[in-house]
PDB file of C-alpha atoms in Angstrom:
ATOM      1  CA  UNK A  26      21.835  10.218 -45.817  1.00  0.00           C
ATOM      2  CA  UNK A  27      23.231   6.886 -44.584  1.00  0.00           C
ATOM      3  CA  UNK A  28      23.790   6.007 -40.920  1.00  0.00           C
ATOM      4  CA  UNK A  29      27.566   6.538 -40.994  1.00  0.00           C
ATOM      5  CA  UNK A  30      27.343   9.996 -42.572  1.00  0.00           C
ATOM      6  CA  UNK A  31      24.638  10.970 -40.064  1.00  0.00           C
ATOM      7  CA  UNK A  32      26.875   9.755 -37.206  1.00  0.00           C
ATOM      8  CA  UNK A  33      29.806  11.905 -38.404  1.00  0.00           C
ATOM      9  CA  UNK A  34      27.561  14.971 -38.793  1.00  0.00           C
ATOM     10  CA  UNK A  35      26.220  14.487 -35.255  1.00  0.00           C
ATOM     11  CA  UNK A  36      29.804  14.173 -33.970  1.00  0.00           C
ATOM     12  CA  UNK A  37      30.759  17.470 -35.666  1.00  0.00           C
ATOM     13  CA  UNK A  38      27.679  19.207 -34.216  1.00  0.00           C
ATOM     14  CA  UNK A  39      28.429  18.056 -30.669  1.00  0.00           C
ATOM     15  CA  UNK A  40      32.049  19.269 -30.801  1.00  0.00           C
ATOM     16  CA  UNK A  41      31.630  22.244 -33.088  1.00  0.00           C
ATOM     17  CA  UNK A  42      34.185  20.806 -35.486  1.00  0.00           C
ATOM     18  CA  UNK A  43      35.957  17.576 -36.388  1.00  0.00           C
ATOM     19  CA  UNK A  44      39.113  16.281 -38.042  1.00  0.00           C
ATOM     20  CA  UNK A  45      39.880  13.036 -39.820  1.00  0.00           C
ATOM     21  CA  UNK A  46      42.087  11.951 -36.899  1.00  0.00           C
ATOM     22  CA  UNK A  47      39.335  12.674 -34.321  1.00  0.00           C
ATOM     23  CA  UNK A  48      36.840  10.656 -36.351  1.00  0.00           C
ATOM     24  CA  UNK A  49      39.230   7.728 -36.547  1.00  0.00           C
ATOM     25  CA  UNK A  50      40.273   7.808 -32.907  1.00  0.00           C
ATOM     26  CA  UNK A  51      36.961   8.661 -31.264  1.00  0.00           C
ATOM     27  CA  UNK A  52      34.464   6.876 -33.517  1.00  0.00           C
ATOM     28  CA  UNK A  53      36.796   4.058 -34.485  1.00  0.00           C
ATOM     29  CA  UNK A  54      36.281   4.610 -38.209  1.00  0.00           C
ATOM     30  CA  UNK A  55      38.645   3.436 -40.911  1.00  0.00           C
ATOM     31  CA  UNK A  56      40.394   5.903 -43.187  1.00  0.00           C
ATOM     32  CA  UNK A  57      38.088   4.958 -46.080  1.00  0.00           C
ATOM     33  CA  UNK A  58      34.968   5.371 -43.911  1.00  0.00           C
ATOM     34  CA  UNK A  59      36.128   8.780 -42.726  1.00  0.00           C
ATOM     35  CA  UNK A  60      36.843   9.962 -46.274  1.00  0.00           C
ATOM     36  CA  UNK A  61      33.517   8.718 -47.640  1.00  0.00           C
ATOM     37  CA  UNK A  62      31.606  10.440 -44.820  1.00  0.00           C
ATOM     38  CA  UNK A  63      33.477  13.728 -45.245  1.00  0.00           C
ATOM     39  CA  UNK A  64      32.942  13.596 -49.020  1.00  0.00           C
ATOM     40  CA  UNK A  65      29.204  12.961 -48.537  1.00  0.00           C
ATOM     41  CA  UNK A  66      28.812  15.814 -46.038  1.00  0.00           C
ATOM     42  CA  UNK A  67      30.739  18.216 -48.266  1.00  0.00           C
ATOM     43  CA  UNK A  68      28.593  17.234 -51.255  1.00  0.00           C
ATOM     44  CA  UNK A  69      25.508  18.005 -49.167  1.00  0.00           C
ATOM     45  CA  UNK A  70      27.118  21.298 -48.017  1.00  0.00           C
ATOM     46  CA  UNK A  71      26.692  20.152 -44.383  1.00  0.00           C
ATOM     47  CA  UNK A  72      30.373  20.713 -43.447  1.00  0.00           C
ATOM     48  CA  UNK A  73      33.006  23.134 -44.675  1.00  0.00           C
ATOM     49  CA  UNK A  74      36.747  23.431 -44.183  1.00  0.00           C
ATOM     50  CA  UNK A  75      38.085  26.050 -41.811  1.00  0.00           C
ATOM     51  CA  UNK A  76      40.067  28.669 -43.704  1.00  0.00           C
ATOM     52  CA  UNK A  77      43.735  27.638 -43.918  1.00  0.00           C
ATOM     53  CA  UNK A  78      42.895  24.361 -42.144  1.00  0.00           C
ATOM     54  CA  UNK A  79      42.319  21.649 -44.754  1.00  0.00           C
ATOM     55  CA  UNK A  80      41.692  18.943 -42.145  1.00  0.00           C
ATOM     56  CA  UNK A  81      39.368  20.875 -39.823  1.00  0.00           C
ATOM     57  CA  UNK A  82      35.673  20.735 -40.686  1.00  0.00           C
ATOM     58  CA  UNK A  83      32.834  22.727 -39.079  1.00  0.00           C
ATOM     59  CA  UNK A  84      29.137  21.812 -39.399  1.00  0.00           C
ATOM     60  CA  UNK A  85      26.709  23.895 -41.475  1.00  0.00           C
ATOM     61  CA  UNK A  86      22.986  24.180 -40.734  1.00  0.00           C
ATOM     62  CA  UNK A  87      20.658  22.131 -42.997  1.00  0.00           C
ATOM     63  CA  UNK A  88      18.819  25.357 -43.949  1.00  0.00           C
ATOM     64  CA  UNK A  89      22.007  26.959 -45.224  1.00  0.00           C
ATOM     65  CA  UNK A  90      23.034  23.747 -46.969  1.00  0.00           C
ATOM     66  CA  UNK A  91      19.625  23.479 -48.655  1.00  0.00           C
ATOM     67  CA  UNK A  92      19.845  27.086 -49.810  1.00  0.00           C
ATOM     68  CA  UNK A  93      23.216  26.441 -51.437  1.00  0.00           C
ATOM     69  CA  UNK A  94      22.004  23.320 -53.219  1.00  0.00           C
ATOM     70  CA  UNK A  95      18.435  24.267 -54.098  1.00  0.00           C
ATOM     71  CA  UNK A  96      18.726  27.930 -55.073  1.00  0.00           C
ATOM     72  CA  UNK A  97      20.562  27.278 -58.371  1.00  0.00           C
ATOM     73  CA  UNK A  98      18.085  24.510 -59.236  1.00  0.00           C
ATOM     74  CA  UNK A  99      15.106  26.762 -58.495  1.00  0.00           C
ATOM     75  CA  UNK A 100      16.623  29.490 -60.661  1.00  0.00           C
ATOM     76  CA  UNK A 101      17.045  27.024 -63.518  1.00  0.00           C
ATOM     77  CA  UNK A 102      13.434  25.847 -63.113  1.00  0.00           C
ATOM     78  CA  UNK A 103      12.194  29.430 -63.266  1.00  0.00           C
ATOM     79  CA  UNK A 104      14.222  30.020 -66.408  1.00  0.00           C
ATOM     80  CA  UNK A 105      12.843  26.880 -68.027  1.00  0.00           C
ATOM     81  CA  UNK A 106       9.267  27.791 -67.030  1.00  0.00           C
ATOM     82  CA  UNK A 107       9.761  31.218 -68.525  1.00  0.00           C
ATOM     83  CA  UNK A 108      11.092  29.645 -71.717  1.00  0.00           C
ATOM     84  CA  UNK A 109       8.116  27.260 -71.879  1.00  0.00           C
ATOM     85  CA  UNK A 110       5.636  30.113 -71.463  1.00  0.00           C
ATOM     86  CA  UNK A 111       7.412  32.127 -74.127  1.00  0.00           C
ATOM     87  CA  UNK A 112       7.314  29.231 -76.598  1.00  0.00           C
ATOM     88  CA  UNK A 113       3.637  28.612 -75.833  1.00  0.00           C
ATOM     89  CA  UNK A 114       2.824  32.301 -76.217  1.00  0.00           C
ATOM     90  CA  UNK A 115       4.680  32.534 -79.522  1.00  0.00           C
ATOM     91  CA  UNK A 116       2.954  29.469 -80.934  1.00  0.00           C
ATOM     92  CA  UNK A 117      -0.519  30.463 -79.740  1.00  0.00           C
ATOM     93  CA  UNK A 118      -0.308  33.711 -81.704  1.00  0.00           C
ATOM     94  CA  UNK A 119      -0.478  31.511 -84.817  1.00  0.00           C
ATOM     95  CA  UNK A 120      -3.609  29.648 -83.660  1.00  0.00           C
ATOM     96  CA  UNK A 121      -6.187  31.997 -85.273  1.00  0.00           C
ATOM     97  CA  UNK A 122      -4.290  31.757 -88.561  1.00  0.00           C
ATOM     98  CA  UNK A 123      -4.261  27.973 -88.302  1.00  0.00           C
ATOM     99  CA  UNK A 124      -8.006  27.745 -87.557  1.00  0.00           C
ATOM    100  CA  UNK A 125      -8.853  30.093 -90.384  1.00  0.00           C
ATOM    101  CA  UNK A 126      -6.782  28.104 -92.852  1.00  0.00           C
ATOM    102  CA  UNK A 127      -8.385  24.858 -91.671  1.00  0.00           C
ATOM    103  CA  UNK A 128     -11.872  26.242 -92.253  1.00  0.00           C
ATOM    104  CA  UNK A 129     -10.921  27.088 -95.825  1.00  0.00           C
ATOM    105  CA  UNK A 130      -9.745  23.601 -96.690  1.00  0.00           C
ATOM    106  CA  UNK A 131     -11.794  20.707 -97.895  1.00  0.00           C
ATOM    107  CA  UNK A 132     -14.089  18.968 -95.411  1.00  0.00           C
ATOM    108  CA  UNK A 133     -11.859  15.977 -94.861  1.00  0.00           C
ATOM    109  CA  UNK A 134      -8.975  18.265 -93.991  1.00  0.00           C
ATOM    110  CA  UNK A 135     -10.939  20.138 -91.320  1.00  0.00           C
ATOM    111  CA  UNK A 136     -10.206  17.321 -88.864  1.00  0.00           C
ATOM    112  CA  UNK A 137      -7.382  16.973 -86.367  1.00  0.00           C
ATOM    113  CA  UNK A 138      -6.410  13.612 -84.879  1.00  0.00           C
ATOM    114  CA  UNK A 139      -4.579  13.861 -81.538  1.00  0.00           C
ATOM    115  CA  UNK A 140      -3.312  10.538 -80.163  1.00  0.00           C
ATOM    116  CA  UNK A 141      -1.568  11.608 -76.982  1.00  0.00           C
ATOM    117  CA  UNK A 142      -2.982  12.307 -73.517  1.00  0.00           C
ATOM    118  CA  UNK A 143      -0.871  15.387 -72.869  1.00  0.00           C
ATOM    119  CA  UNK A 144      -1.608  16.847 -76.299  1.00  0.00           C
ATOM    120  CA  UNK A 145      -5.344  16.197 -75.913  1.00  0.00           C
ATOM    121  CA  UNK A 146      -5.450  17.943 -72.526  1.00  0.00           C
ATOM    122  CA  UNK A 147      -3.444  20.861 -73.886  1.00  0.00           C
ATOM    123  CA  UNK A 148      -5.724  21.277 -76.910  1.00  0.00           C
ATOM    124  CA  UNK A 149      -8.906  21.002 -74.841  1.00  0.00           C
ATOM    125  CA  UNK A 150      -7.585  23.509 -72.317  1.00  0.00           C
ATOM    126  CA  UNK A 151      -6.797  25.953 -75.101  1.00  0.00           C
ATOM    127  CA  UNK A 152     -10.215  25.501 -76.731  1.00  0.00           C
ATOM    128  CA  UNK A 153     -11.944  25.976 -73.367  1.00  0.00           C
ATOM    129  CA  UNK A 154      -9.977  29.148 -72.651  1.00  0.00           C
ATOM    130  CA  UNK A 155     -10.951  30.583 -76.043  1.00  0.00           C
ATOM    131  CA  UNK A 156     -14.589  29.478 -75.846  1.00  0.00           C
ATOM    132  CA  UNK A 157     -16.923  32.488 -76.002  1.00  0.00           C
ATOM    133  CA  UNK A 158     -20.544  31.353 -75.912  1.00  0.00           C
ATOM    134  CA  UNK A 159     -21.480  27.729 -75.253  1.00  0.00           C
ATOM    135  CA  UNK A 160     -20.221  24.278 -74.278  1.00  0.00           C
ATOM    136  CA  UNK A 161     -22.229  21.075 -74.806  1.00  0.00           C
ATOM    137  CA  UNK A 162     -21.030  17.861 -73.157  1.00  0.00           C
ATOM    138  CA  UNK A 163     -22.061  14.206 -73.441  1.00  0.00           C
ATOM    139  CA  UNK A 164     -20.578  11.925 -70.754  1.00  0.00           C
ATOM    140  CA  UNK A 165     -21.670   8.262 -71.088  1.00  0.00           C
ATOM    141  CA  UNK A 166     -20.744   5.442 -68.779  1.00  0.00           C
ATOM    142  CA  UNK A 167     -22.259   6.368 -65.418  1.00  0.00           C
ATOM    143  CA  UNK A 168     -20.526   8.349 -62.688  1.00  0.00           C
ATOM    144  CA  UNK A 169     -17.082   9.787 -63.316  1.00  0.00           C
ATOM    145  CA  UNK A 170     -14.067   9.337 -60.976  1.00  0.00           C
ATOM    146  CA  UNK A 171     -13.798  11.878 -58.145  1.00  0.00           C
ATOM    147  CA  UNK A 172     -10.259  12.890 -59.168  1.00  0.00           C
ATOM    148  CA  UNK A 173     -11.384  13.670 -62.734  1.00  0.00           C
ATOM    149  CA  UNK A 174     -14.286  15.795 -61.491  1.00  0.00           C
ATOM    150  CA  UNK A 175     -12.115  17.660 -58.988  1.00  0.00           C
ATOM    151  CA  UNK A 176      -9.659  18.491 -61.774  1.00  0.00           C
ATOM    152  CA  UNK A 177     -12.441  19.552 -64.161  1.00  0.00           C
ATOM    153  CA  UNK A 178     -14.506  21.736 -61.828  1.00  0.00           C
ATOM    154  CA  UNK A 179     -12.210  24.807 -61.631  1.00  0.00           C
ATOM    155  CA  UNK A 180     -11.895  24.895 -65.418  1.00  0.00           C
ATOM    156  CA  UNK A 181     -15.637  24.421 -65.962  1.00  0.00           C
ATOM    157  CA  UNK A 182     -16.588  26.926 -63.266  1.00  0.00           C
ATOM    158  CA  UNK A 183     -14.234  29.489 -64.804  1.00  0.00           C
ATOM    159  CA  UNK A 184     -16.071  29.198 -68.131  1.00  0.00           C
ATOM    160  CA  UNK A 185     -19.435  29.694 -66.418  1.00  0.00           C
ATOM    161  CA  UNK A 186     -18.085  32.767 -64.643  1.00  0.00           C
ATOM    162  CA  UNK A 187     -17.183  34.196 -68.064  1.00  0.00           C
ATOM    163  CA  UNK A 188     -20.853  33.967 -69.040  1.00  0.00           C
ATOM    164  CA  UNK A 189     -20.544  30.815 -71.135  1.00  0.00           C
ATOM    165  CA  UNK A 190     -23.641  28.598 -71.115  1.00  0.00           C
ATOM    166  CA  UNK A 191     -23.080  24.929 -70.396  1.00  0.00           C
ATOM    167  CA  UNK A 192     -25.298  21.885 -70.883  1.00  0.00           C
ATOM    168  CA  UNK A 193     -24.160  18.435 -69.710  1.00  0.00           C
ATOM    169  CA  UNK A 194     -25.698  15.038 -70.487  1.00  0.00           C
ATOM    170  CA  UNK A 195     -25.076  11.951 -68.321  1.00  0.00           C
ATOM    171  CA  UNK A 196     -26.538   8.493 -68.327  1.00  0.00           C
ATOM    172  CA  UNK A 197     -29.142   7.806 -65.635  1.00  0.00           C
ATOM    173  CA  UNK A 198     -26.684   5.619 -63.711  1.00  0.00           C
ATOM    174  CA  UNK A 199     -24.583   8.727 -62.962  1.00  0.00           C
ATOM    175  CA  UNK A 200     -27.295   9.718 -60.467  1.00  0.00           C
ATOM    176  CA  UNK A 201     -26.028   7.013 -58.110  1.00  0.00           C
ATOM    177  CA  UNK A 202     -22.438   8.299 -58.039  1.00  0.00           C
ATOM    178  CA  UNK A 203     -21.722  10.471 -54.986  1.00  0.00           C
ATOM    179  CA  UNK A 204     -18.773  12.348 -56.603  1.00  0.00           C
ATOM    180  CA  UNK A 205     -20.898  13.071 -59.672  1.00  0.00           C
ATOM    181  CA  UNK A 206     -23.778  14.254 -57.483  1.00  0.00           C
ATOM    182  CA  UNK A 207     -21.476  16.717 -55.696  1.00  0.00           C
ATOM    183  CA  UNK A 208     -20.006  17.939 -58.985  1.00  0.00           C
ATOM    184  CA  UNK A 209     -23.459  18.441 -60.533  1.00  0.00           C
ATOM    185  CA  UNK A 210     -24.766  20.335 -57.501  1.00  0.00           C
ATOM    186  CA  UNK A 211     -21.796  22.708 -57.685  1.00  0.00           C
ATOM    187  CA  UNK A 212     -22.120  23.106 -61.457  1.00  0.00           C
ATOM    188  CA  UNK A 213     -25.857  23.758 -61.321  1.00  0.00           C
ATOM    189  CA  UNK A 214     -25.284  26.323 -58.595  1.00  0.00           C
ATOM    190  CA  UNK A 215     -22.753  28.007 -60.899  1.00  0.00           C
ATOM    191  CA  UNK A 216     -25.303  28.074 -63.735  1.00  0.00           C
ATOM    192  CA  UNK A 217     -24.857  24.846 -65.717  1.00  0.00           C
ATOM    193  CA  UNK A 218     -27.785  22.722 -66.911  1.00  0.00           C
ATOM    194  CA  UNK A 219     -27.433  18.964 -66.350  1.00  0.00           C
ATOM    195  CA  UNK A 220     -29.716  16.151 -67.521  1.00  0.00           C
ATOM    196  CA  UNK A 221     -29.589  12.368 -67.683  1.00  0.00           C
ATOM    197  CA  UNK A 222     -30.953   9.789 -70.080  1.00  0.00           C
ATOM    198  CA  UNK A 223     -30.987   6.005 -70.182  1.00  0.00           C
ATOM    199  CA  UNK A 224     -28.127   5.500 -72.642  1.00  0.00           C
ATOM    200  CA  UNK A 225     -25.675   7.668 -74.566  1.00  0.00           C
ATOM    201  CA  UNK A 226     -23.662   6.703 -77.670  1.00  0.00           C
ATOM    202  CA  UNK A 227     -20.237   8.209 -77.005  1.00  0.00           C
ATOM    203  CA  UNK A 228     -18.405  11.021 -75.311  1.00  0.00           C
ATOM    204  CA  UNK A 229     -18.856  14.341 -77.112  1.00  0.00           C
ATOM    205  CA  UNK A 230     -17.807  17.946 -76.575  1.00  0.00           C
ATOM    206  CA  UNK A 231     -19.024  20.866 -78.692  1.00  0.00           C
ATOM    207  CA  UNK A 232     -17.585  24.359 -78.243  1.00  0.00           C
ATOM    208  CA  UNK A 233     -19.364  27.450 -79.577  1.00  0.00           C
ATOM    209  CA  UNK A 234     -21.177  25.247 -82.141  1.00  0.00           C
ATOM    210  CA  UNK A 235     -17.956  25.376 -84.137  1.00  0.00           C
ATOM    211  CA  UNK A 236     -15.686  22.637 -82.766  1.00  0.00           C
ATOM    212  CA  UNK A 237     -16.714  19.057 -81.962  1.00  0.00           C
ATOM    213  CA  UNK A 238     -14.492  16.617 -80.057  1.00  0.00           C
ATOM    214  CA  UNK A 239     -15.052  12.848 -79.987  1.00  0.00           C
ATOM    215  CA  UNK A 240     -12.885   9.916 -78.814  1.00  0.00           C
ATOM    216  CA  UNK A 241     -10.360   8.432 -81.236  1.00  0.00           C
ATOM    217  CA  UNK A 242     -11.382   4.928 -82.281  1.00  0.00           C
ATOM    218  CA  UNK A 243      -9.300   2.134 -80.691  1.00  0.00           C
ATOM    219  CA  UNK A 244      -7.457   4.603 -78.476  1.00  0.00           C
ATOM    220  CA  UNK A 245      -7.853   5.092 -74.739  1.00  0.00           C
ATOM    221  CA  UNK A 246      -6.331   8.569 -74.791  1.00  0.00           C
ATOM    222  CA  UNK A 247      -6.736  10.067 -78.254  1.00  0.00           C
ATOM    223  CA  UNK A 248      -9.346  12.455 -79.621  1.00  0.00           C
ATOM    224  CA  UNK A 249     -10.660  13.683 -82.968  1.00  0.00           C
ATOM    225  CA  UNK A 250     -11.394  17.398 -83.391  1.00  0.00           C
ATOM    226  CA  UNK A 251     -13.613  18.607 -86.207  1.00  0.00           C
ATOM    227  CA  UNK A 252     -14.370  22.169 -87.268  1.00  0.00           C
ATOM    228  CA  UNK A 253     -16.128  21.125 -90.458  1.00  0.00           C
ATOM    229  CA  UNK A 254     -19.577  22.827 -90.275  1.00  0.00           C
ATOM    230  CA  UNK A 255     -21.505  19.819 -91.625  1.00  0.00           C
ATOM    231  CA  UNK A 256     -19.987  17.433 -89.085  1.00  0.00           C
ATOM    232  CA  UNK A 257     -20.459  19.856 -86.201  1.00  0.00           C
ATOM    233  CA  UNK A 258     -24.082  20.471 -87.233  1.00  0.00           C
ATOM    234  CA  UNK A 259     -24.743  16.728 -87.251  1.00  0.00           C
ATOM    235  CA  UNK A 260     -23.243  16.399 -83.753  1.00  0.00           C
ATOM    236  CA  UNK A 261     -25.433  19.289 -82.590  1.00  0.00           C
ATOM    237  CA  UNK A 262     -28.559  17.517 -83.834  1.00  0.00           C
ATOM    238  CA  UNK A 263     -27.516  14.338 -82.028  1.00  0.00           C
ATOM    239  CA  UNK A 264     -26.985  16.274 -78.816  1.00  0.00           C
ATOM    240  CA  UNK A 265     -30.308  18.117 -79.045  1.00  0.00           C
ATOM    241  CA  UNK A 266     -32.174  14.873 -79.730  1.00  0.00           C
ATOM    242  CA  UNK A 267     -30.851  13.292 -76.542  1.00  0.00           C
ATOM    243  CA  UNK A 268     -31.195  16.520 -74.553  1.00  0.00           C
ATOM    244  CA  UNK A 269     -34.875  17.008 -75.423  1.00  0.00           C
ATOM    245  CA  UNK A 270     -35.816  13.564 -74.062  1.00  0.00           C
ATOM    246  CA  UNK A 271     -33.520  13.668 -71.011  1.00  0.00           C
ATOM    247  CA  UNK A 272     -34.525  14.347 -67.397  1.00  0.00           C
ATOM    248  CA  UNK A 273     -33.049  17.142 -65.234  1.00  0.00           C
ATOM    249  CA  UNK A 274     -30.404  15.685 -62.936  1.00  0.00           C
ATOM    250  CA  UNK A 275     -31.710  17.571 -59.914  1.00  0.00           C
ATOM    251  CA  UNK A 276     -35.260  16.290 -60.320  1.00  0.00           C
ATOM    252  CA  UNK A 277     -36.313  15.116 -56.843  1.00  0.00           C
ATOM    253  CA  UNK A 278     -36.766  11.414 -56.199  1.00  0.00           C
ATOM    254  CA  UNK A 279     -37.955   9.873 -52.951  1.00  0.00           C
ATOM    255  CA  UNK A 280     -35.860   7.164 -51.332  1.00  0.00           C
ATOM    256  CA  UNK A 281     -37.912   4.195 -52.601  1.00  0.00           C
ATOM    257  CA  UNK A 282     -37.969   5.506 -56.162  1.00  0.00           C
ATOM    258  CA  UNK A 283     -34.212   6.015 -56.070  1.00  0.00           C
ATOM    259  CA  UNK A 284     -33.689   2.466 -54.764  1.00  0.00           C
ATOM    260  CA  UNK A 285     -35.969   1.082 -57.473  1.00  0.00           C
ATOM    261  CA  UNK A 286     -33.924   2.924 -60.082  1.00  0.00           C
ATOM    262  CA  UNK A 287     -30.718   1.401 -58.729  1.00  0.00           C
ATOM    263  CA  UNK A 288     -32.167  -2.104 -58.967  1.00  0.00           C
ATOM    264  CA  UNK A 289     -33.548  -1.376 -62.421  1.00  0.00           C
ATOM    265  CA  UNK A 290     -30.116  -0.228 -63.570  1.00  0.00           C
ATOM    266  CA  UNK A 291     -28.508  -3.339 -62.047  1.00  0.00           C
ATOM    267  CA  UNK A 292     -31.068  -5.517 -63.821  1.00  0.00           C
ATOM    268  CA  UNK A 293     -30.234  -3.922 -67.175  1.00  0.00           C
ATOM    269  CA  UNK A 294     -26.522  -4.485 -66.626  1.00  0.00           C
ATOM    270  CA  UNK A 295     -27.133  -8.088 -65.538  1.00  0.00           C
ATOM    271  CA  UNK A 296     -28.993  -8.726 -68.785  1.00  0.00           C
ATOM    272  CA  UNK A 297     -25.987  -7.300 -70.636  1.00  0.00           C
ATOM    273  CA  UNK A 298     -23.809  -9.902 -68.880  1.00  0.00           C
ATOM    274  CA  UNK A 299     -21.612  -7.518 -66.873  1.00  0.00           C
ATOM    275  CA  UNK A 300     -19.784  -8.609 -63.710  1.00  0.00           C
ATOM    276  CA  UNK A 301     -20.328  -7.304 -60.190  1.00  0.00           C
ATOM    277  CA  UNK A 302     -17.293  -5.006 -60.084  1.00  0.00           C
ATOM    278  CA  UNK A 303     -18.202  -3.415 -63.429  1.00  0.00           C
ATOM    279  CA  UNK A 304     -21.820  -2.857 -62.336  1.00  0.00           C
ATOM    280  CA  UNK A 305     -20.718  -1.357 -59.009  1.00  0.00           C
ATOM    281  CA  UNK A 306     -18.232   0.949 -60.705  1.00  0.00           C
ATOM    282  CA  UNK A 307     -20.812   1.977 -63.311  1.00  0.00           C
ATOM    283  CA  UNK A 308     -23.379   2.872 -60.632  1.00  0.00           C
ATOM    284  CA  UNK A 309     -20.929   4.425 -58.201  1.00  0.00           C
ATOM    285  CA  UNK A 310     -21.763   1.991 -55.372  1.00  0.00           C
ATOM    286  CA  UNK A 311     -19.651  -0.516 -53.453  1.00  0.00           C
ATOM    287  CA  UNK A 312     -19.297  -4.084 -54.723  1.00  0.00           C
ATOM    288  CA  UNK A 313     -20.802  -5.302 -51.450  1.00  0.00           C
ATOM    289  CA  UNK A 314     -23.910  -3.145 -51.890  1.00  0.00           C
ATOM    290  CA  UNK A 315     -24.147  -4.196 -55.521  1.00  0.00           C
ATOM    291  CA  UNK A 316     -24.064  -7.892 -54.586  1.00  0.00           C
ATOM    292  CA  UNK A 317     -26.749  -7.343 -51.959  1.00  0.00           C
ATOM    293  CA  UNK A 318     -29.030  -5.791 -54.581  1.00  0.00           C
ATOM    294  CA  UNK A 319     -28.283  -8.647 -56.988  1.00  0.00           C
ATOM    295  CA  UNK A 320     -29.167 -11.174 -54.293  1.00  0.00           C
ATOM    296  CA  UNK A 321     -32.495  -9.413 -53.696  1.00  0.00           C
ATOM    297  CA  UNK A 322     -33.208  -9.375 -57.445  1.00  0.00           C
ATOM    298  CA  UNK A 323     -32.408 -13.105 -57.693  1.00  0.00           C
ATOM    299  CA  UNK A 324     -34.650 -13.845 -54.711  1.00  0.00           C
ATOM    300  CA  UNK A 325     -37.506 -11.865 -56.265  1.00  0.00           C
ATOM    301  CA  UNK A 326     -37.112 -13.807 -59.524  1.00  0.00           C
ATOM    302  CA  UNK A 327     -36.608 -17.172 -57.768  1.00  0.00           C
ATOM    303  CA  UNK A 328     -33.362 -17.443 -59.718  1.00  0.00           C
ATOM    304  CA  UNK A 329     -30.594 -19.753 -58.520  1.00  0.00           C
ATOM    305  CA  UNK A 330     -27.754 -17.996 -60.407  1.00  0.00           C
ATOM    306  CA  UNK A 331     -26.811 -14.679 -61.952  1.00  0.00           C
ATOM    307  CA  UNK A 332     -27.052 -16.253 -65.387  1.00  0.00           C
ATOM    308  CA  UNK A 333     -30.581 -17.449 -64.712  1.00  0.00           C
ATOM    309  CA  UNK A 334     -31.552 -14.023 -63.322  1.00  0.00           C
ATOM    310  CA  UNK A 335     -30.185 -12.314 -66.434  1.00  0.00           C
ATOM    311  CA  UNK A 336     -32.065 -14.756 -68.663  1.00  0.00           C
ATOM    312  CA  UNK A 337     -35.366 -14.237 -66.823  1.00  0.00           C
ATOM    313  CA  UNK A 338     -34.945 -10.451 -66.928  1.00  0.00           C
ATOM    314  CA  UNK A 339     -34.198 -10.587 -70.653  1.00  0.00           C
ATOM    315  CA  UNK A 340     -37.374 -12.612 -71.219  1.00  0.00           C
ATOM    316  CA  UNK A 341     -39.395 -10.090 -69.216  1.00  0.00           C
ATOM    317  CA  UNK A 342     -38.070  -7.248 -71.367  1.00  0.00           C
ATOM    318  CA  UNK A 343     -38.766  -9.020 -74.639  1.00  0.00           C
TER     319      UNK A 343
END
């Protein structure tokens, strides 16, 4: 609401009513200003005409005005939500038929490519809701963003409550991410098993040993779903190979060992040529803390630059 409209509404409240003439004479408004203000207040349902008095306006409470404006909109939203749920329900009744037909086709046809964020989330949510026994997850790339973990936890915890077993693989650098640490503690308390290993190839989800989900190549949002038994079995073997050599996330480490692991991880990323902000984000630490660790590593190596430190570290590893 603009200043002039607010002024006219306040005038009507103070006097209990107003007319166009009183607005012109008392507030010194022009005819056009008066008309625009009255039109705005009527559109907002904040004034109404007195019966049989077309030029006498009385103020209406904001609550009553809001009810008049919002109630029809809320009703329409409810109708649309109901329609959406009905469409979803109708389509989901065909899902078992679709899956069964996919399993009967040739191997190359037992693959779905989904190149849309909303569609991917919808499909994954549906698969998770229909999961009956087991979920296996591979999450490379260090700690995950707090917002992603907060969104995922209710869904993951709900599956655990249904008796579904869950095993999660992270890279070792995820141990240094505070949001990931909190998520893992909550998940382990709920019954999940979580391990870490030095390096993982790609993100992977396997549901009930029947459906595997991997990222879509050259897409930041897409995914590839496969229900082909041979492909899923191969993914299972990959998962088990990494799982069997991984370390439990909750395995206790004293402070010095944890600090040494941080510096070791930074050293590996320096050798790979990554910048400070990438290393900090990967390890879940601040850029300032990351640079302090890098400075200590350079001092220990008697290196005068990051490039020299990376070179020396690479020679030590070779």
